[in-house]
C-alpha cells in the first residue's frame, strides 16, 4: 500500500513541476497560438485542483500567465486564484494588480467577473484594494456589474465589517435597492442588507432599526409592486419578507393576497411554497379566510407533488403533512393523490403513507385502508411494515373500526413473519383501546404459534395478550409455560419483563394451571442478569408473599380502555413548526431551536411567535382595535374587549370574501367554545373524581394548588395598568425571555376555564391584565401584562394552558429583569388561586 | 443560503466542487455523505435532505451524478432542491446528457455556468435561454463557428440585453427569415388498476411545449376549446395571469426557442386506452401466470411502444414465460420485460407460463406490480384541444404547427 501511495505521490509531484515548467515558458511568449496552449495547461491545472491535488505551488506562474485578453483563460485563472488566495495571502497580492485592471475593462462581462473574483479572494489584508473597485462597481452603468458589486459588498463585510461600514456601503446599497432599474440588483441589495443588518444589529441600534424597517409598509409595498419583474428566486426572497409583514387592516391583507395570487401558478415550486407561507401567515387571525386559503392552495400544491421530481415531491409532501395536521379535512377528498406509485422512492412513499393516515376520516377510511392493504404485500418490506402501521394508526383514530379489525386479522393470517409481527403489535394497541373486540381478535391470535414470532416487540405484544386474555385463550398457561422454559434463549429484556407480568396475570385467573410456570418464571427472573427483570421478579415475589389478593389488585387491576394515546408532539411544537413554514424545520418535523445553534439560524429565523399574534394596531383610530390571538386549528377567538372592530372590508372588490366582524360575532364564537370545552372535559375525565383521587394519591399536583400556595412577595402591581396592543407587540419582540416556567394548575382551575373570561377577570383582580387570548380545548393561550406600582416597568406574559395535562407554560418578559422572579412568584400565586372558592 | 455545491460520480468521487461563500466547506463532508448514504437501506439512499453533524445537505440524483449542496443556515428546502434540479437540467442541456466523462471534459463550462447561476449562495438566473447568451454551449455549431470567425472563446462578447429589459426571459431582438411557432401537447397518463381490473386512480399530467422562432417582440395568445377540463395549471413566468383568470386565454411574450409554456393536470379520467389483465394462480409450489393486453377504448390513432414490465418476487426460483406476440426477456435481477410494440388488430396478445417457487413455499404471498408503457401519437387523451393561436404586435406572417402525444406515465396494474 505504502509503495503505491508513494508512487502516485511522486507522479503527482512530477506532474505539477512539469506544469510549472511549461507555464513558465508560456508566460512571456507572445507567439500566435499561445492562448490555445495556455488554455490546455490551465485546464490541466484546474482539473488537478478539482480532483483535490494541491497545485497551489503554481500560484506565481499562473498569475504570470494571466495577462491575456481571452475570457475563458481569465475565468480559469479567476477560479484558480479564488481557490488558493486564502492559503497564499502573500502571493495573492500579485493578482490584485491584474484584477484591478480588469475591473476597468471595456467589456462589462470582464468588469463583473474581475470584481467577483477580487471580492472572492477573501484575504483580510487586501481589503483596502477592494473599496475602490466596489465603489465604482456600484455606480457602473451596466446592471451586470452592479449585481456583482452588491454581492461583493456583502463579501467584503464578511472579510472586514468595519471597512464595509466605514465606506458607507450599506447606505449606498439602500439607495440602490430603492432606486435601481434592474430588479436583480434590487434583490441582491435586499439579501445583502438583510444579512449585514442582522449581523450588525447586535451592536448597532441603527442597524436593528433599519432591519425592522425592512418589514415596514413602504418597503414591503415597494417590493410587492415590482414582484413580477423579479426573477423567480428573488421572488422567494421577497415573499419571505412579506410573510413577516404585519398588515394594519384586513383590506390590506386582501390586496396583498390578490396581488400575489397568480404566484401560486408559478412553475417554480419554491415560489409556490413561499406564496403559500405568505397567505397562511397573513390570514392567521381571520378564521374563515384562513379556511379559504387552504382551499385555494390545495390544487397548486397537489400539482407540485404529482408533476415534480421525487425530490420536489418530498419537500412539498413534508409541508402538506404539516398543513394536514392543522386542518385534516382539507385533503380528505383528495386522498388518492397520496396513493403510492410502485416506482417512487421510499422516502416519498413513507411521507405519502403518513398523509394517508392523517387524512383518513369516516368517509374515506374504507378506500384508504383497502389501498394500504395492497402495500402490505409489497416487495419493499420497510414500506409494507409502514403501511400496516398506518392501518393500525387509522384504526386507533376512528370510531368505527369494524372493517379495519377484519383487515388486521387478515394480516395475521398472511404467514409472512414481518407482517405478523407488525399486526400483533397493532392488535395489542387496538385491544387496549377497544376491549370489545377481544373475542374476535383472541380467536385469531390464539392460532399463532409463538415459535413463529421472533421480533421482540411482536413477541412482547403476543405475551401481553396471553396474560391479559388468559381466561379466553384455552392454552394460554401452557404457551406461557413453554416460553418460560426457554427463558435463557430469550435475549430481549422487554420480552422477559412482559413474560413475568403475563404469567402473574395468568396465575390470578387460572391458578392451578399456571402455578408451575409462575414458580419457574420467578426463579428465572430472580437469577436474571438484567437489573429490571431481576427487580420486577423480586417485587412480584414479595408481593405474592405478602398477600395474593393485594398482588392481584396491583398487577391485574380492572383497566379502563385507553381513550387517547399520547401524542408525541405537543401542539406548541407543531405551532412553532408552522411558524417556520417553508424551512428545514418542516422536513425534520422539529422547530429550528431544537436542531440548530443560535448562530446558525441565519437571516431566515422567524422573528418571534408574535408573528402569529396579529393585532390591529391602528392607534390613531378612535375604534378600540380588536385583539386576537390565533392559536389552534379552528381559530376560535375570544375577545377581551367588548367593543369589537366594526369594519366591512368586503367592499374592496377582492376575490376573497372578507368576514364581517360586528358586535355579535364575539359572543357567537365564544358560545361554541364554552360548549366544546364542556364536552371535552366530560370526555377526557369521564368521571372527574378518580382523576382527583390519583392526584391526591401521588401527592403531586393537587397540593400545589391548595396547600402550598406561595405567599405573595413584596412586589406590588399597578391595578390600573394600561398598555396598547401596538406597544405590547413591540415590547414582546424586543425583550428577551427572562423566565420560562411550567406550573401545574388545580383541577378546579381547569374546570373554571370553561367559563369565558373567568381567568381574565380573576387575573385582573390580581392587577394582571389580559391583552389577548384564544385557543380551544385542550390548549388555551393568553397574553397578559402588568405594571409595577409607581413605576413604568412592565411585565409581559405568555401563558399556555393545557387542560388535559393541567399544566401551564409561562414565558415572562420584563423591562426590569431583576424583578421578574418576584413577578413570576406573584403570577403563579395568582394563577394557583384560580377556580378556588 | 447554500455554501457549497459538489458534483459526485456514482462511485462517490468528487467530480467538481464550487465554493459559494467565505465559509469554506471541506471536501471531507463528501466522505461523510457517501458513507452515510451507503449505510442507509437502498430505497432511502437518495433522501433529498440530510443532516450531517456539521451541515445540512441537499441532494438530487440524475443519471448517476449526485448534485450535493451544503448549508449551515436555515433556508427553504424546496428552494435548494429546485435549484439543484435546475442546475442538473441546465448542465444536461449544455452537455447533451449527463455523465461523468462529459462533465470532466467540460468542467470549465460547468464552472462558468455555476458562476452565473448562483453568487454568494443565492440563486441568480437559471433560465437556459439567458445562460446560453452568456456562455455558449459546447456544441459542434459553435466549434465550427469559432474556426470560421477566429473567435475561439465560447463566451459571447455581449452581455444578454435582457438582463436590463423587463422581459427577463427573452433575448433582445432575435431575427429570423422564417417565423414559426410549434405547439406540442405532451401528456402522461398515470393510472393504478387493482387486481379486479378496477381503475383506482387515473389522471393526466400534461405540458404545453412551445418552440418559437419569431423576429422582434411578439405577443402571442393561445386559447383552448375546452379549458374547463383542466384541474390545475402552472405557468412559465411569461404567461400573464389576468387573461387566464378571466377568459382562460394564455397571453404571453414567448422566450426564444424551446420552452415549457404550461403544465396542467386533469383528474378523474374514466378509462384507459388499453387494458392489461394479469392472472396468477399458485398451488403446490408452482404459480401459473397469464397476462392479457388489448385495446379498451380505441383512441383513433395507433397505440405503439407497448411494453409490460414487472419484478418477479424474490421467492421465485425460476420462470418460464412465452408470449403470442412480442418478446419476453428476463434479466438476472428478476426484472421481466414483455415488449409488445404495436397491438395487432385481430388478436389480443397474451403472455403465459409458470413460475417455480422456493422450496417449502406452497403459494405466492407477494404479488408483482405490472408497469405498462405505451405511446399514442396525435392524441391528447385528456381531450384538451387547442382552439387558436394568434400573434399580436408583430405584423409578420408566421407558420403555426400543432402536435399532440400521450405516453404512459406511472401506469401500473396490480395482481
PDB file of C-alpha atoms in Angstrom, chain A residues 232-233 267-270 273 301-320 345 347-348 351 587, chain B residues 46-49 59-60 62 77-87 89 234 260 263:
ATOM      1  CA  UNK A 232     -38.174  33.563  -9.519  1.00  0.00           C
ATOM      2  CA  UNK A 233     -35.503  33.212  -6.841  1.00  0.00           C
ATOM      3  CA  UNK A 267     -43.765  26.828 -12.447  1.00  0.00           C
ATOM      4  CA  UNK A 268     -41.177  27.082  -9.692  1.00  0.00           C
ATOM      5  CA  UNK A 269     -42.236  25.144  -6.606  1.00  0.00           C
ATOM      6  CA  UNK A 270     -40.146  27.332  -4.324  1.00  0.00           C
ATOM      7  CA  UNK A 273     -44.430  27.409  -1.354  1.00  0.00           C
ATOM      8  CA  UNK A 301     -49.537  22.059  -4.027  1.00  0.00           C
ATOM      9  CA  UNK A 302     -51.023  18.770  -5.187  1.00  0.00           C
ATOM     10  CA  UNK A 303     -49.902  19.513  -8.732  1.00  0.00           C
ATOM     11  CA  UNK A 304     -46.398  20.084  -7.451  1.00  0.00           C
ATOM     12  CA  UNK A 305     -46.499  16.708  -5.718  1.00  0.00           C
ATOM     13  CA  UNK A 306     -47.569  14.757  -8.762  1.00  0.00           C
ATOM     14  CA  UNK A 307     -45.678  16.537 -11.510  1.00  0.00           C
ATOM     15  CA  UNK A 308     -42.327  17.325  -9.912  1.00  0.00           C
ATOM     16  CA  UNK A 309     -39.290  15.147  -9.433  1.00  0.00           C
ATOM     17  CA  UNK A 310     -39.283  12.841  -6.386  1.00  0.00           C
ATOM     18  CA  UNK A 311     -37.038  15.298  -4.551  1.00  0.00           C
ATOM     19  CA  UNK A 312     -39.514  18.110  -5.090  1.00  0.00           C
ATOM     20  CA  UNK A 313     -42.438  15.910  -4.109  1.00  0.00           C
ATOM     21  CA  UNK A 314     -40.618  15.050  -0.915  1.00  0.00           C
ATOM     22  CA  UNK A 315     -40.199  18.681   0.091  1.00  0.00           C
ATOM     23  CA  UNK A 316     -43.796  19.555  -0.758  1.00  0.00           C
ATOM     24  CA  UNK A 317     -45.199  16.484   0.968  1.00  0.00           C
ATOM     25  CA  UNK A 318     -43.402  17.404   4.184  1.00  0.00           C
ATOM     26  CA  UNK A 319     -45.229  20.706   4.092  1.00  0.00           C
ATOM     27  CA  UNK A 320     -48.558  19.128   3.229  1.00  0.00           C
ATOM     28  CA  UNK A 345     -38.518   6.172  -3.836  1.00  0.00           C
ATOM     29  CA  UNK A 347     -38.749   8.465   1.223  1.00  0.00           C
ATOM     30  CA  UNK A 348     -41.703   9.713  -0.821  1.00  0.00           C
ATOM     31  CA  UNK A 351     -44.480  10.550   3.612  1.00  0.00           C
ATOM     32  CA  UNK A 587     -38.710  18.499   6.840  1.00  0.00           C
TER      33      UNK A 587
ATOM     34  CA  UNK B  46     -31.476   9.293  -2.151  1.00  0.00           C
ATOM     35  CA  UNK B  47     -33.313  11.054   0.633  1.00  0.00           C
ATOM     36  CA  UNK B  48     -33.128  14.680  -0.555  1.00  0.00           C
ATOM     37  CA  UNK B  49     -32.445  16.387   2.774  1.00  0.00           C
ATOM     38  CA  UNK B  59     -29.026  16.007  -2.844  1.00  0.00           C
ATOM     39  CA  UNK B  60     -30.532  15.484  -6.238  1.00  0.00           C
ATOM     40  CA  UNK B  62     -29.595  12.468 -12.058  1.00  0.00           C
ATOM     41  CA  UNK B  77     -35.558  23.286   1.478  1.00  0.00           C
ATOM     42  CA  UNK B  78     -37.591  23.342  -1.683  1.00  0.00           C
ATOM     43  CA  UNK B  79     -35.595  26.314  -2.906  1.00  0.00           C
ATOM     44  CA  UNK B  80     -32.371  24.344  -2.619  1.00  0.00           C
ATOM     45  CA  UNK B  81     -33.904  21.279  -4.230  1.00  0.00           C
ATOM     46  CA  UNK B  82     -35.489  23.251  -7.065  1.00  0.00           C
ATOM     47  CA  UNK B  83     -32.217  24.994  -7.674  1.00  0.00           C
ATOM     48  CA  UNK B  84     -30.252  21.746  -7.839  1.00  0.00           C
ATOM     49  CA  UNK B  85     -32.839  20.347 -10.245  1.00  0.00           C
ATOM     50  CA  UNK B  86     -32.365  23.387 -12.456  1.00  0.00           C
ATOM     51  CA  UNK B  87     -28.601  23.038 -12.298  1.00  0.00           C
ATOM     52  CA  UNK B  89     -31.306  20.406 -16.205  1.00  0.00           C
ATOM     53  CA  UNK B 234     -48.771  26.049 -13.706  1.00  0.00           C
ATOM     54  CA  UNK B 260     -42.450  24.797 -21.387  1.00  0.00           C
ATOM     55  CA  UNK B 263     -48.193  22.316 -17.029  1.00  0.00           C
TER      56      UNK B 263
END
